[in-house]
XYZ file of C-alpha atoms in Angstrom:
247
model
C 119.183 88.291 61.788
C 119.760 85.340 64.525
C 123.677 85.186 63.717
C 123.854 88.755 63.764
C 122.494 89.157 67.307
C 124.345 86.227 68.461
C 127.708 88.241 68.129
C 126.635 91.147 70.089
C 128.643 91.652 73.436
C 128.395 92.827 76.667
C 130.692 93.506 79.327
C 130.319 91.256 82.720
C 131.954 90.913 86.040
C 130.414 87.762 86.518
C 128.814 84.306 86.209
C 126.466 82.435 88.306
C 125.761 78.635 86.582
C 122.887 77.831 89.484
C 121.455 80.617 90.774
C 117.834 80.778 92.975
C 117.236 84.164 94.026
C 116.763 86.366 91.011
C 113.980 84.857 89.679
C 111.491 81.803 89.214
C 113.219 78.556 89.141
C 117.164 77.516 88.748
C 118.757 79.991 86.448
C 121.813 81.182 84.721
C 123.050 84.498 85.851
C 125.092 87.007 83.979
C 126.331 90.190 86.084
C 126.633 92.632 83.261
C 129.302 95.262 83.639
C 128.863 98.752 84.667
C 126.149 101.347 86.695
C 125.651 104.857 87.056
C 124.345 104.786 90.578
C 126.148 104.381 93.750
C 124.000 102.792 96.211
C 124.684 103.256 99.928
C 124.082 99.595 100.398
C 125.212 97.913 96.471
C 126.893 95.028 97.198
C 128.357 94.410 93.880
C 130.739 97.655 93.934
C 133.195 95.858 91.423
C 130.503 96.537 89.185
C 130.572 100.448 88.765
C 133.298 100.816 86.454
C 132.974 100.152 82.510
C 136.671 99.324 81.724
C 139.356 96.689 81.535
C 136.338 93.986 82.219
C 135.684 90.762 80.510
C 133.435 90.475 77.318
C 130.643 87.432 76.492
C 128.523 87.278 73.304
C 124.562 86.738 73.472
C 125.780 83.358 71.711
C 127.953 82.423 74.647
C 125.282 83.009 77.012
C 122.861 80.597 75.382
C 125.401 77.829 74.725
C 125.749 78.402 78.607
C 122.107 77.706 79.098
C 121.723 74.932 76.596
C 125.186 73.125 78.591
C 123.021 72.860 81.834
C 119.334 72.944 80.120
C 118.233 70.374 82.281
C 118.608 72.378 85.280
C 117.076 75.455 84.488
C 113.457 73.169 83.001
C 111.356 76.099 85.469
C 113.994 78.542 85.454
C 115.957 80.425 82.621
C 118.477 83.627 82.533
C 118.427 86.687 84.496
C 120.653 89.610 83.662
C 121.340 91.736 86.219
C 124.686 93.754 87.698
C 125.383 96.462 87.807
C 122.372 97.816 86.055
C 122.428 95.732 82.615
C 120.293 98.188 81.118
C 123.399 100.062 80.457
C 124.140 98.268 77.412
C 120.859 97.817 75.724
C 121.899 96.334 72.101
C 122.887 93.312 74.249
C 119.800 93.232 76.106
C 117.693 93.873 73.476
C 119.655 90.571 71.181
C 119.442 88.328 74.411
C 115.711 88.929 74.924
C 115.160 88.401 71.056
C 117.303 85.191 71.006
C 115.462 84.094 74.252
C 112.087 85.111 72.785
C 112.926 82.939 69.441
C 114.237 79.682 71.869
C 111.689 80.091 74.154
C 114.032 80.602 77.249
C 112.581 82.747 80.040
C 114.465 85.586 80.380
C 114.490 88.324 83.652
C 116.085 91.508 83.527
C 116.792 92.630 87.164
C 117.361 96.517 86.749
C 116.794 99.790 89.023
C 115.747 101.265 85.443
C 118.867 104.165 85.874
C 119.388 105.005 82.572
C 115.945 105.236 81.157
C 114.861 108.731 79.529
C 112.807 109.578 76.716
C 115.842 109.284 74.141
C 115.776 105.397 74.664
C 112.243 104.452 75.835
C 111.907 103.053 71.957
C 114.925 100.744 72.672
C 113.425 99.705 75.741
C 109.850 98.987 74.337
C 111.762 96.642 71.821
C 113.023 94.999 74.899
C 109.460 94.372 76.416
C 107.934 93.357 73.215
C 110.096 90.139 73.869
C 108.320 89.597 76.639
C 110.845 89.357 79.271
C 110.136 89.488 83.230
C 111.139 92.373 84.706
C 112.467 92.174 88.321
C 112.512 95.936 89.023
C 114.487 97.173 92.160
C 112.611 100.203 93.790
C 115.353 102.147 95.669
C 113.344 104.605 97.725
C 109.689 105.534 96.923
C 110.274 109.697 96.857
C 112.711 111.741 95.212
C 114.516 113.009 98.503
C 115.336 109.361 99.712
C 116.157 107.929 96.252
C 118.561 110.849 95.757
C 120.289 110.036 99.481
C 120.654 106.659 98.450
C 121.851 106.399 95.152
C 122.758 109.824 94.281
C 120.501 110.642 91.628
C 116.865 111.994 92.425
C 115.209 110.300 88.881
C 112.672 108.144 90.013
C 113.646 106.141 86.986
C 112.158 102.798 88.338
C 108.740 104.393 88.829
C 108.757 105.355 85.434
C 109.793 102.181 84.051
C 107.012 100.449 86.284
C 104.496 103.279 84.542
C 105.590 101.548 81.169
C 105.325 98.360 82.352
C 102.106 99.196 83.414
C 100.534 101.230 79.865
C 102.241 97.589 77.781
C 100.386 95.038 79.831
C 103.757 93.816 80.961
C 104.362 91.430 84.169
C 107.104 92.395 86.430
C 108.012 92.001 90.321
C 109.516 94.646 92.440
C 111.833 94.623 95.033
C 112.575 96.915 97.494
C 115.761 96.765 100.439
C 114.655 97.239 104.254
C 117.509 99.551 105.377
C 116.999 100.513 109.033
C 117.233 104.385 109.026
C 116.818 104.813 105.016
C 114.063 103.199 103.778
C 112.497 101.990 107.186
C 109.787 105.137 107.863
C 106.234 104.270 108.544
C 105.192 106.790 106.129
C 107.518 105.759 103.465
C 106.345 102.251 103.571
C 102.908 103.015 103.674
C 103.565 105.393 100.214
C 104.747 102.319 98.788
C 102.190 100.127 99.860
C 99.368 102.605 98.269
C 101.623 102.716 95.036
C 101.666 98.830 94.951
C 97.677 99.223 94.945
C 97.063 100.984 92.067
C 99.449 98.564 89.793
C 97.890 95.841 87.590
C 100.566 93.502 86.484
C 102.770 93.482 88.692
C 103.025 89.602 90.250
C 105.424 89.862 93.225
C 106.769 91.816 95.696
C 110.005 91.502 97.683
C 111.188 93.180 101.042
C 114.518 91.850 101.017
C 116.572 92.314 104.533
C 119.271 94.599 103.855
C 123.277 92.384 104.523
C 126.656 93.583 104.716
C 128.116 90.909 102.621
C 129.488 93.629 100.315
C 131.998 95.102 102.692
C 135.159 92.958 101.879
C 134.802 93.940 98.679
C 135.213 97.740 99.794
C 138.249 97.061 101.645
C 140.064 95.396 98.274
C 138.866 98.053 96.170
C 139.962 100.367 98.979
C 136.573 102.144 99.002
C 134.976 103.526 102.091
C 131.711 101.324 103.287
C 129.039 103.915 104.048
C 127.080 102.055 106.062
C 129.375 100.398 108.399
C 127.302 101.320 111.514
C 123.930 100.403 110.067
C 122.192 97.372 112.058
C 120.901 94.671 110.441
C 117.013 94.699 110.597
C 115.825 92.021 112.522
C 112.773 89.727 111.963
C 110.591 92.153 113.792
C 111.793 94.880 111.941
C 110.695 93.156 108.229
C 107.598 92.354 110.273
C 106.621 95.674 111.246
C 107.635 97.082 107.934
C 105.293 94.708 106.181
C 102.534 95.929 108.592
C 102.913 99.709 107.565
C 103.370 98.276 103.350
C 99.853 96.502 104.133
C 98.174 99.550 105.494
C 98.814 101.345 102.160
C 97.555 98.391 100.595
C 94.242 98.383 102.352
């Protein structure tokens, strides 16, 4: 069975040997190829399509981690993208293979393609015991829709899975002044971070513009070229209004 997961591939955009923000620790990051949202603020747009991209086996990726083993002792691998999710055989081998090694895995993933159909693929994944690093793009239907086009709360439902398997994750959510920056929106999320059980961390990560070349080479329109930058009072105040739901 080992050899036979080994070969399974993915497609990926790209490779990050040290990486420190997408996850515990020093870790090996694979940006796996291809998402069905489109994000006012993604930064990765070179991810969204699914063709004429480069391939890697599940083997590949672990003789990456063993080559640099010693620097990834209290890290591991994160997949992420795109949304990874989209190609779930390799996700599913990975996890296994990391399960059997005893590398920590995370799977950073907005959750956009999960349904009904393929919640048995993705309770395979989480019996290998992965950590989930679960992006929350807006906490109601309205705003999620605004933002990434679709209005499936996908993520929530994912986190509800999470939640019934006894599964640790961390969220993450982007403070986008104007999108996901309302008082009442923040304290929504705050009261649905209360009722959760295992998950260990959240993030309110500061919403950047270091996208935007990449929109001019793909020849894309930036949508939010006059959005400000929220400022250190802004994450401030947002955390206040998180904390009141939390209370």
């Amino acid at each position: 069975m080992s050899n036979n997961l080994l070969d399974i591939q993915a497609n990926y955009f790209k490779i990050e040997t040290f990486g420190a923000v997408d996850g515990p620790g020093v870790r090996l990051i694979v940006f796996l190829q291809g998402c069905s949202l489109r994000c006012l603020y993604c930064h990765n747009p070179e991810s969204w399509k699914t063709s004429n991209v480069n391939k890697i086996s599940v083997g590949e990726v672990i003789d990456l981690y063993q080559k640099n083993k010693a620097f990834y002792k209290n890290g591991g691998i994160t997949l992420s993208g795109g949304e990874p999710l989209l190609q779930l055989a390799f996700v599913y081998a990975l996890a296994k293979m990391c399960q059997l090694q005893k590398i920590h895995l995370v799977l950073d993933t907005s959750a956009a393609n999960f349904n009904n159909i393929n919640k048995s693929q993705y309770l395979k994944i989480i019996k290998c015991h992965p950590l989930w690093l679960i992006d929350i793009k807006h906490i109601t239907e309205q705003g999620h829709k605004y933002i990434t086009g679709s209005e499936q709360l996908n993520e929530l439902a994912l986190i509800k899975l999470l939640e019934g398997e006894k599964q640790n994750y961390w969220i993450r959510q982007v403070l986008v002044p104007g999108l996901t920056d309302k008082p009442k929106d923040l304290v929504r999320l705050g009261r649905f971070l209360k009722g959760l059980k295992y998950c260990q961390r959240f993030e309110l990560l500061p919403y950047h513009k270091l996208g935007v070349n990449k929109y001019k080479q793909l020849e894309i329109k930036y949508p939010l070229l006059k959005t400000k930058l929220p400022t250190n009072h802004d994450l401030s105040l947002a955390k206040m209004h998180i904390n009141k739901g939390l209370k």
